[in-house]
Amino acid sequence: MRSVTRTYGSPPTVALSHADLDVDRGEMLAIVGPSGSGKSTLLNLMGTLDRPSSGEIRIDGHDTGAMNDAELSGLRAHTIGFVFQQYHLAEGVAALDNVATGLLYTGMPKAERRARAAVALERVGLAARARHRPNELSGGERQRVAIARAVVGEPALLLADEPTGALDTRSGETVVSILAELNDGGTTVVVITHDLQVAERMPRRIGIRDGVLSTGAAIPAGARS
Ligand code: ADP
Ligand code: MG
């Protein structure tokens, strides 16, 4: 990202101001800041779900500002997986089929999508829950299903917006461990959080406050456990 600014409305509210950020292939990092600081705005821009008011965003060499919506949606489908705080699973649909929807864009036959979904569920430790529907799963298990759906297509980049925000500490730790394992396997992982314990487990942290990024010193020394 080069000098990326996002304003909303008129008169404009500046949600993100002149953000410069480089994320290398294979990195794992946390974006840490309080509520309303611009974290989701930043993540949505990184994920091409939104366009900047000004500035430049390049993903894997692609200048996203020069791409139309269809091109961006193709880039997203093949390159980026998303995980959100509220899981966004289809209710009444088995975990296996929720994960298989992550491959709809590929045009693969259903049997192959389900076979790959089973592998992805195994990666998040939920092979035994494949037939369970979301209402038969705990919050932590639902988030693991959502992670499996996000990575079933093996995206290079995984973007997670407050993935542990709705979870108890222990389930949150499991989710962070799964993200770390995916990163060990080569996936680039960006985690947005306002939870300092989650941020502490990341090898790199970027602070954000009032739409302004800051590198280093994102975690006050006194907040370390
Ligand atoms: P965070 O995810 O850190 O809580 P957001 O990125 O959601 O913060 O929001 C940053 C700022 O931008 C906030 O002041 C918020 O009210 C504002 N904002 C976010 N989305 C919109 C929108 N669609 N329209 C107007 N203002 C918005
Ligand atoms: Mg947010």
PDB file of C-alpha atoms and ligand atoms in Angstrom:
ATOM      1  CA  MET A   1       0.000   0.000   0.000  1.00  0.00           C
ATOM      2  CA  ARG A   2       1.321   3.406  -0.900  1.00  0.00           C
ATOM      3  CA  SER A   3      -0.199   6.485   0.709  1.00  0.00           C
ATOM      4  CA  VAL A   4      -3.624   4.867   0.868  1.00  0.00           C
ATOM      5  CA  THR A   5      -6.406   7.083   2.155  1.00  0.00           C
ATOM      6  CA  ARG A   6     -10.070   6.169   2.572  1.00  0.00           C
ATOM      7  CA  THR A   7     -12.647   8.780   3.437  1.00  0.00           C
ATOM      8  CA  TYR A   8     -16.358   8.284   3.914  1.00  0.00           C
ATOM      9  CA  GLY A   9     -19.177  10.726   3.258  1.00  0.00           C
ATOM     10  CA  SER A  10     -19.340  14.466   2.881  1.00  0.00           C
ATOM     11  CA  PRO A  11     -17.967  16.315   4.679  1.00  0.00           C
ATOM     12  CA  PRO A  12     -15.391  13.515   4.612  1.00  0.00           C
ATOM     13  CA  THR A  13     -14.524  11.391   7.639  1.00  0.00           C
ATOM     14  CA  VAL A  14     -10.991  10.065   7.241  1.00  0.00           C
ATOM     15  CA  ALA A  15     -11.053   6.355   8.179  1.00  0.00           C
ATOM     16  CA  LEU A  16      -7.523   5.661   6.900  1.00  0.00           C
ATOM     17  CA  SER A  17      -4.885   8.275   6.213  1.00  0.00           C
ATOM     18  CA  HIS A  18      -1.842   7.905   3.933  1.00  0.00           C
ATOM     19  CA  ALA A  19      -1.170   4.289   4.879  1.00  0.00           C
ATOM     20  CA  ASP A  20       2.117   2.786   3.677  1.00  0.00           C
ATOM     21  CA  LEU A  21       2.445  -0.925   4.278  1.00  0.00           C
ATOM     22  CA  ASP A  22       4.409  -3.770   2.721  1.00  0.00           C
ATOM     23  CA  VAL A  23       3.500  -7.362   3.470  1.00  0.00           C
ATOM     24  CA  ASP A  24       5.916  -9.967   2.164  1.00  0.00           C
ATOM     25  CA  ARG A  25       4.904 -13.367   0.889  1.00  0.00           C
ATOM     26  CA  GLY A  26       4.880 -15.851   3.778  1.00  0.00           C
ATOM     27  CA  GLU A  27       4.612 -13.246   6.538  1.00  0.00           C
ATOM     28  CA  MET A  28       2.211 -13.305   9.461  1.00  0.00           C
ATOM     29  CA  LEU A  29       1.346 -10.034  11.122  1.00  0.00           C
ATOM     30  CA  ALA A  30      -1.213  -8.382  13.344  1.00  0.00           C
ATOM     31  CA  ILE A  31      -2.882  -5.033  12.813  1.00  0.00           C
ATOM     32  CA  VAL A  32      -3.707  -3.795  16.302  1.00  0.00           C
ATOM     33  CA  GLY A  33      -5.871  -0.870  17.321  1.00  0.00           C
ATOM     34  CA  PRO A  34      -8.936   0.159  19.291  1.00  0.00           C
ATOM     35  CA  SER A  35     -12.490   0.092  17.983  1.00  0.00           C
ATOM     36  CA  GLY A  36     -13.097   2.674  15.272  1.00  0.00           C
ATOM     37  CA  SER A  37      -9.378   3.101  14.505  1.00  0.00           C
ATOM     38  CA  GLY A  38      -9.751   1.977  10.862  1.00  0.00           C
ATOM     39  CA  LYS A  39      -8.788  -1.708  11.089  1.00  0.00           C
ATOM     40  CA  SER A  40     -11.691  -3.083   9.052  1.00  0.00           C
ATOM     41  CA  THR A  41     -11.315  -0.278   6.541  1.00  0.00           C
ATOM     42  CA  LEU A  42      -7.662  -1.285   6.103  1.00  0.00           C
ATOM     43  CA  LEU A  43      -8.455  -4.997   5.799  1.00  0.00           C
ATOM     44  CA  ASN A  44     -11.245  -4.424   3.289  1.00  0.00           C
ATOM     45  CA  LEU A  45      -8.869  -2.362   1.175  1.00  0.00           C
ATOM     46  CA  MET A  46      -6.123  -5.012   1.413  1.00  0.00           C
ATOM     47  CA  GLY A  47      -8.687  -7.581   0.330  1.00  0.00           C
ATOM     48  CA  THR A  48      -9.993  -5.450  -2.573  1.00  0.00           C
ATOM     49  CA  LEU A  49     -13.496  -5.515  -1.096  1.00  0.00           C
ATOM     50  CA  ASP A  50     -13.264  -1.719  -1.129  1.00  0.00           C
ATOM     51  CA  ARG A  51     -11.323   0.832  -3.157  1.00  0.00           C
ATOM     52  CA  PRO A  52      -9.173   3.633  -1.719  1.00  0.00           C
ATOM     53  CA  SER A  53     -10.122   7.295  -2.088  1.00  0.00           C
ATOM     54  CA  SER A  54      -6.481   7.861  -3.069  1.00  0.00           C
ATOM     55  CA  GLY A  55      -3.219   5.953  -3.084  1.00  0.00           C
ATOM     56  CA  GLU A  56      -2.097   2.677  -4.588  1.00  0.00           C
ATOM     57  CA  ILE A  57      -2.573  -0.963  -3.607  1.00  0.00           C
ATOM     58  CA  ARG A  58      -0.606  -3.709  -5.341  1.00  0.00           C
ATOM     59  CA  ILE A  59      -1.255  -7.374  -4.718  1.00  0.00           C
ATOM     60  CA  ASP A  60       1.149  -9.936  -6.083  1.00  0.00           C
ATOM     61  CA  GLY A  61       2.268  -7.400  -8.676  1.00  0.00           C
ATOM     62  CA  HIS A  62      -1.246  -6.392  -9.748  1.00  0.00           C
ATOM     63  CA  ASP A  63      -2.107  -2.701  -9.579  1.00  0.00           C
ATOM     64  CA  THR A  64      -5.621  -3.063  -8.174  1.00  0.00           C
ATOM     65  CA  GLY A  65      -6.575   0.498  -9.098  1.00  0.00           C
ATOM     66  CA  ALA A  66      -6.253  -0.439 -12.768  1.00  0.00           C
ATOM     67  CA  MET A  67      -8.541  -3.478 -12.444  1.00  0.00           C
ATOM     68  CA  ASN A  68     -12.311  -3.529 -12.950  1.00  0.00           C
ATOM     69  CA  ASP A  69     -14.702  -5.180 -10.510  1.00  0.00           C
ATOM     70  CA  ALA A  70     -14.791  -8.496 -12.391  1.00  0.00           C
ATOM     71  CA  GLU A  71     -11.003  -8.642 -12.456  1.00  0.00           C
ATOM     72  CA  LEU A  72     -10.850  -7.862  -8.742  1.00  0.00           C
ATOM     73  CA  SER A  73     -13.360 -10.543  -7.913  1.00  0.00           C
ATOM     74  CA  GLY A  74     -11.266 -13.029  -9.891  1.00  0.00           C
ATOM     75  CA  LEU A  75      -8.137 -11.939  -8.010  1.00  0.00           C
ATOM     76  CA  ARG A  76      -9.969 -12.360  -4.692  1.00  0.00           C
ATOM     77  CA  ALA A  77     -11.325 -15.790  -5.558  1.00  0.00           C
ATOM     78  CA  HIS A  78      -7.921 -17.171  -6.485  1.00  0.00           C
ATOM     79  CA  THR A  79      -5.615 -15.308  -4.131  1.00  0.00           C
ATOM     80  CA  ILE A  80      -7.374 -14.191  -0.946  1.00  0.00           C
ATOM     81  CA  GLY A  81      -9.276 -15.964   1.826  1.00  0.00           C
ATOM     82  CA  PHE A  82     -11.351 -14.030   4.363  1.00  0.00           C
ATOM     83  CA  VAL A  83     -12.297 -14.802   7.951  1.00  0.00           C
ATOM     84  CA  PHE A  84     -14.621 -12.515   9.892  1.00  0.00           C
ATOM     85  CA  GLN A  85     -15.563 -12.228  13.555  1.00  0.00           C
ATOM     86  CA  GLN A  86     -19.099 -13.491  12.919  1.00  0.00           C
ATOM     87  CA  TYR A  87     -18.202 -16.639  10.898  1.00  0.00           C
ATOM     88  CA  HIS A  88     -20.852 -16.009   8.178  1.00  0.00           C
ATOM     89  CA  LEU A  89     -21.701 -19.704   7.785  1.00  0.00           C
ATOM     90  CA  ALA A  90     -24.914 -20.842   6.089  1.00  0.00           C
ATOM     91  CA  GLU A  91     -27.295 -22.066   8.804  1.00  0.00           C
ATOM     92  CA  GLY A  92     -28.848 -25.490   8.334  1.00  0.00           C
ATOM     93  CA  VAL A  93     -25.971 -26.535   6.071  1.00  0.00           C
ATOM     94  CA  ALA A  94     -23.452 -29.183   7.167  1.00  0.00           C
ATOM     95  CA  ALA A  95     -19.901 -28.028   7.944  1.00  0.00           C
ATOM     96  CA  LEU A  96     -18.580 -30.004   4.974  1.00  0.00           C
ATOM     97  CA  ASP A  97     -20.879 -28.198   2.536  1.00  0.00           C
ATOM     98  CA  ASN A  98     -20.182 -24.815   4.116  1.00  0.00           C
ATOM     99  CA  VAL A  99     -16.489 -25.422   3.433  1.00  0.00           C
ATOM    100  CA  ALA A 100     -17.167 -26.737  -0.083  1.00  0.00           C
ATOM    101  CA  THR A 101     -18.819 -23.405  -1.012  1.00  0.00           C
ATOM    102  CA  GLY A 102     -15.303 -21.933  -0.810  1.00  0.00           C
ATOM    103  CA  LEU A 103     -14.616 -23.733  -4.107  1.00  0.00           C
ATOM    104  CA  LEU A 104     -17.762 -22.751  -6.018  1.00  0.00           C
ATOM    105  CA  TYR A 105     -15.771 -20.245  -8.082  1.00  0.00           C
ATOM    106  CA  THR A 106     -13.595 -23.044  -9.477  1.00  0.00           C
ATOM    107  CA  GLY A 107     -16.396 -24.847 -11.284  1.00  0.00           C
ATOM    108  CA  MET A 108     -15.113 -28.149  -9.824  1.00  0.00           C
ATOM    109  CA  PRO A 109     -17.598 -31.010  -9.673  1.00  0.00           C
ATOM    110  CA  LYS A 110     -19.417 -31.245  -6.357  1.00  0.00           C
ATOM    111  CA  ALA A 111     -17.789 -34.540  -5.364  1.00  0.00           C
ATOM    112  CA  GLU A 112     -14.324 -33.021  -5.724  1.00  0.00           C
ATOM    113  CA  ARG A 113     -15.321 -29.880  -3.831  1.00  0.00           C
ATOM    114  CA  ARG A 114     -16.578 -32.046  -0.984  1.00  0.00           C
ATOM    115  CA  ALA A 115     -13.450 -34.205  -1.002  1.00  0.00           C
ATOM    116  CA  ARG A 116     -11.257 -31.114  -0.717  1.00  0.00           C
ATOM    117  CA  ALA A 117     -13.556 -29.677   1.950  1.00  0.00           C
ATOM    118  CA  ALA A 118     -13.040 -32.846   3.994  1.00  0.00           C
ATOM    119  CA  VAL A 119      -9.264 -32.333   3.807  1.00  0.00           C
ATOM    120  CA  ALA A 120      -9.632 -28.673   4.855  1.00  0.00           C
ATOM    121  CA  LEU A 121     -11.807 -29.671   7.830  1.00  0.00           C
ATOM    122  CA  GLU A 122      -9.157 -32.156   8.852  1.00  0.00           C
ATOM    123  CA  ARG A 123      -6.540 -29.388   8.742  1.00  0.00           C
ATOM    124  CA  VAL A 124      -8.530 -27.406  11.329  1.00  0.00           C
ATOM    125  CA  GLY A 125      -9.105 -30.515  13.460  1.00  0.00           C
ATOM    126  CA  LEU A 126     -12.792 -30.883  12.669  1.00  0.00           C
ATOM    127  CA  ALA A 127     -12.940 -34.059  10.571  1.00  0.00           C
ATOM    128  CA  ALA A 128     -15.327 -35.521  13.145  1.00  0.00           C
ATOM    129  CA  ARG A 129     -17.757 -32.593  12.799  1.00  0.00           C
ATOM    130  CA  ALA A 130     -18.203 -32.647   9.018  1.00  0.00           C
ATOM    131  CA  ARG A 131     -21.916 -33.526   9.205  1.00  0.00           C
ATOM    132  CA  HIS A 132     -22.705 -31.034  11.958  1.00  0.00           C
ATOM    133  CA  ARG A 133     -24.647 -27.885  11.196  1.00  0.00           C
ATOM    134  CA  PRO A 134     -23.482 -24.528  12.565  1.00  0.00           C
ATOM    135  CA  ASN A 135     -26.085 -24.592  15.374  1.00  0.00           C
ATOM    136  CA  GLU A 136     -24.595 -27.920  16.507  1.00  0.00           C
ATOM    137  CA  LEU A 137     -21.096 -26.434  16.818  1.00  0.00           C
ATOM    138  CA  SER A 138     -19.437 -24.212  19.432  1.00  0.00           C
ATOM    139  CA  GLY A 139     -18.284 -20.709  18.498  1.00  0.00           C
ATOM    140  CA  GLY A 140     -14.692 -21.880  18.231  1.00  0.00           C
ATOM    141  CA  GLU A 141     -15.698 -24.785  16.000  1.00  0.00           C
ATOM    142  CA  ARG A 142     -17.743 -22.481  13.778  1.00  0.00           C
ATOM    143  CA  GLN A 143     -14.761 -20.214  13.348  1.00  0.00           C
ATOM    144  CA  ARG A 144     -12.607 -23.220  12.442  1.00  0.00           C
ATOM    145  CA  VAL A 145     -15.182 -24.173   9.785  1.00  0.00           C
ATOM    146  CA  ALA A 146     -15.009 -20.591   8.485  1.00  0.00           C
ATOM    147  CA  ILE A 147     -11.204 -20.839   8.352  1.00  0.00           C
ATOM    148  CA  ALA A 148     -11.435 -24.147   6.476  1.00  0.00           C
ATOM    149  CA  ARG A 149     -13.785 -22.490   3.965  1.00  0.00           C
ATOM    150  CA  ALA A 150     -11.375 -19.561   3.580  1.00  0.00           C
ATOM    151  CA  VAL A 151      -8.375 -21.796   2.851  1.00  0.00           C
ATOM    152  CA  VAL A 152      -9.938 -24.708   0.962  1.00  0.00           C
ATOM    153  CA  GLY A 153      -8.905 -23.062  -2.314  1.00  0.00           C
ATOM    154  CA  GLU A 154      -5.363 -22.578  -0.977  1.00  0.00           C
ATOM    155  CA  PRO A 155      -5.226 -18.781  -1.254  1.00  0.00           C
ATOM    156  CA  ALA A 156      -1.792 -17.154  -0.949  1.00  0.00           C
ATOM    157  CA  LEU A 157      -3.171 -14.532   1.449  1.00  0.00           C
ATOM    158  CA  LEU A 158      -5.497 -15.009   4.413  1.00  0.00           C
ATOM    159  CA  LEU A 159      -7.112 -11.907   5.911  1.00  0.00           C
ATOM    160  CA  ALA A 160      -8.809 -12.279   9.282  1.00  0.00           C
ATOM    161  CA  ASP A 161     -10.865  -9.460  10.837  1.00  0.00           C
ATOM    162  CA  GLU A 162     -11.128  -9.990  14.617  1.00  0.00           C
ATOM    163  CA  PRO A 163     -11.235 -13.794  14.185  1.00  0.00           C
ATOM    164  CA  THR A 164     -11.213 -14.364  17.946  1.00  0.00           C
ATOM    165  CA  GLY A 165     -13.458 -11.426  18.833  1.00  0.00           C
ATOM    166  CA  ALA A 166     -16.498 -13.572  19.649  1.00  0.00           C
ATOM    167  CA  LEU A 167     -14.572 -16.441  21.291  1.00  0.00           C
ATOM    168  CA  ASP A 168     -13.506 -17.378  24.805  1.00  0.00           C
ATOM    169  CA  THR A 169      -9.753 -17.296  25.472  1.00  0.00           C
ATOM    170  CA  ARG A 170      -9.163 -21.007  24.931  1.00  0.00           C
ATOM    171  CA  SER A 171     -11.066 -21.223  21.615  1.00  0.00           C
ATOM    172  CA  GLY A 172      -9.314 -18.040  20.552  1.00  0.00           C
ATOM    173  CA  GLU A 173      -5.943 -19.636  21.235  1.00  0.00           C
ATOM    174  CA  THR A 174      -6.895 -22.648  19.117  1.00  0.00           C
ATOM    175  CA  VAL A 175      -7.873 -20.354  16.254  1.00  0.00           C
ATOM    176  CA  VAL A 176      -4.576 -18.436  16.518  1.00  0.00           C
ATOM    177  CA  SER A 177      -2.664 -21.748  16.525  1.00  0.00           C
ATOM    178  CA  ILE A 178      -4.454 -22.822  13.353  1.00  0.00           C
ATOM    179  CA  LEU A 179      -3.592 -19.506  11.692  1.00  0.00           C
ATOM    180  CA  ALA A 180       0.047 -20.020  12.723  1.00  0.00           C
ATOM    181  CA  GLU A 181       0.042 -23.538  11.250  1.00  0.00           C
ATOM    182  CA  LEU A 182      -1.356 -22.217   7.978  1.00  0.00           C
ATOM    183  CA  ASN A 183       1.404 -19.620   7.982  1.00  0.00           C
ATOM    184  CA  ASP A 184       3.998 -22.351   8.604  1.00  0.00           C
ATOM    185  CA  GLY A 185       2.596 -24.017   5.493  1.00  0.00           C
ATOM    186  CA  GLY A 186       3.349 -20.885   3.471  1.00  0.00           C
ATOM    187  CA  THR A 187       0.115 -18.856   3.628  1.00  0.00           C
ATOM    188  CA  THR A 188       0.569 -15.140   4.225  1.00  0.00           C
ATOM    189  CA  VAL A 189      -1.652 -14.222   7.194  1.00  0.00           C
ATOM    190  CA  VAL A 190      -2.864 -10.785   8.284  1.00  0.00           C
ATOM    191  CA  VAL A 191      -4.866 -10.734  11.505  1.00  0.00           C
ATOM    192  CA  ILE A 192      -6.778  -7.722  12.712  1.00  0.00           C
ATOM    193  CA  THR A 193      -7.359  -7.612  16.414  1.00  0.00           C
ATOM    194  CA  HIS A 194      -7.853  -5.377  19.399  1.00  0.00           C
ATOM    195  CA  ASP A 195      -6.780  -8.284  21.651  1.00  0.00           C
ATOM    196  CA  LEU A 196      -3.204  -7.745  22.832  1.00  0.00           C
ATOM    197  CA  GLN A 197      -2.798 -11.430  23.738  1.00  0.00           C
ATOM    198  CA  VAL A 198      -3.571 -12.408  20.150  1.00  0.00           C
ATOM    199  CA  ALA A 199      -1.267  -9.689  18.812  1.00  0.00           C
ATOM    200  CA  GLU A 200       1.552 -10.843  21.072  1.00  0.00           C
ATOM    201  CA  ARG A 201       1.645 -14.197  19.321  1.00  0.00           C
ATOM    202  CA  MET A 202       2.335 -12.612  15.937  1.00  0.00           C
ATOM    203  CA  PRO A 203       5.900 -12.168  14.694  1.00  0.00           C
ATOM    204  CA  ARG A 204       5.113  -8.650  13.436  1.00  0.00           C
ATOM    205  CA  ARG A 205       2.660  -6.032  14.665  1.00  0.00           C
ATOM    206  CA  ILE A 206       1.419  -2.810  13.129  1.00  0.00           C
ATOM    207  CA  GLY A 207      -0.481  -0.342  15.279  1.00  0.00           C
ATOM    208  CA  ILE A 208      -3.361   1.773  14.010  1.00  0.00           C
ATOM    209  CA  ARG A 209      -5.014   4.723  15.709  1.00  0.00           C
ATOM    210  CA  ASP A 210      -7.385   7.255  14.208  1.00  0.00           C
ATOM    211  CA  GLY A 211      -6.625   5.894  10.746  1.00  0.00           C
ATOM    212  CA  VAL A 212      -2.858   6.290  11.077  1.00  0.00           C
ATOM    213  CA  LEU A 213      -0.500   3.290  10.985  1.00  0.00           C
ATOM    214  CA  SER A 214       2.504   2.990  13.255  1.00  0.00           C
ATOM    215  CA  THR A 215       5.200   0.348  13.086  1.00  0.00           C
ATOM    216  CA  GLY A 216       6.796  -0.934  16.293  1.00  0.00           C
ATOM    217  CA  ALA A 217       5.754  -0.028  19.838  1.00  0.00           C
ATOM    218  CA  ALA A 218       2.225  -1.248  19.035  1.00  0.00           C
ATOM    219  CA  ILE A 219       2.128  -3.152  22.304  1.00  0.00           C
ATOM    220  CA  PRO A 220       2.898  -1.198  25.470  1.00  0.00           C
ATOM    221  CA  ALA A 221       5.490  -3.102  27.541  1.00  0.00           C
ATOM    222  CA  GLY A 222       3.136  -3.212  30.530  1.00  0.00           C
ATOM    223  CA  ALA A 223       0.513  -5.072  28.509  1.00  0.00           C
ATOM    224  CA  ARG A 224       2.753  -8.113  27.977  1.00  0.00           C
ATOM    225  CA  SER A 225       1.922 -11.184  29.989  1.00  0.00           C
TER     226      SER A 225
HETATM  227  P1  ADP B   1     -12.428  -0.618  13.247  1.00  0.00           P
HETATM  228  O1  ADP B   1     -12.569  -1.833  12.377  1.00  0.00           O
HETATM  229  O2  ADP B   1     -11.034  -0.367  13.730  1.00  0.00           O
HETATM  230  O3  ADP B   1     -13.388  -0.655  14.395  1.00  0.00           O
HETATM  231  P2  ADP B   1     -13.512   0.827  10.955  1.00  0.00           P
HETATM  232  O4  ADP B   1     -12.512   0.662   9.881  1.00  0.00           O
HETATM  233  O5  ADP B   1     -14.720  -0.018  10.893  1.00  0.00           O
HETATM  234  O6  ADP B   1     -12.788   0.675  12.382  1.00  0.00           O
HETATM  235  O7  ADP B   1     -13.984   2.343  10.996  1.00  0.00           O
HETATM  236  C1  ADP B   1     -13.053   3.440  10.994  1.00  0.00           C
HETATM  237  C2  ADP B   1     -13.811   4.750  10.969  1.00  0.00           C
HETATM  238  O8  ADP B   1     -14.502   4.889   9.742  1.00  0.00           O
HETATM  239  C3  ADP B   1     -14.865   4.865  12.054  1.00  0.00           C
HETATM  240  O9  ADP B   1     -14.896   6.200  12.487  1.00  0.00           O
HETATM  241  C4  ADP B   1     -16.132   4.497  11.347  1.00  0.00           C
HETATM  242  O10 ADP B   1     -17.245   5.094  11.954  1.00  0.00           O
HETATM  243  C5  ADP B   1     -15.901   5.017   9.947  1.00  0.00           C
HETATM  244  N1  ADP B   1     -16.605   4.191   8.925  1.00  0.00           N
HETATM  245  C6  ADP B   1     -16.349   2.885   8.658  1.00  0.00           C
HETATM  246  N2  ADP B   1     -17.144   2.448   7.657  1.00  0.00           N
HETATM  247  C7  ADP B   1     -17.922   3.506   7.303  1.00  0.00           C
HETATM  248  C8  ADP B   1     -18.948   3.694   6.307  1.00  0.00           C
HETATM  249  N3  ADP B   1     -19.329   2.709   5.473  1.00  0.00           N
HETATM  250  N4  ADP B   1     -19.510   4.923   6.232  1.00  0.00           N
HETATM  251  C9  ADP B   1     -19.125   5.930   7.044  1.00  0.00           C
HETATM  252  N5  ADP B   1     -18.157   5.821   7.986  1.00  0.00           N
HETATM  253  C10 ADP B   1     -17.566   4.624   8.111  1.00  0.00           C
HETATM  254 MG    MG B   2     -13.659  -3.550  12.594  1.00  0.00          MG
END
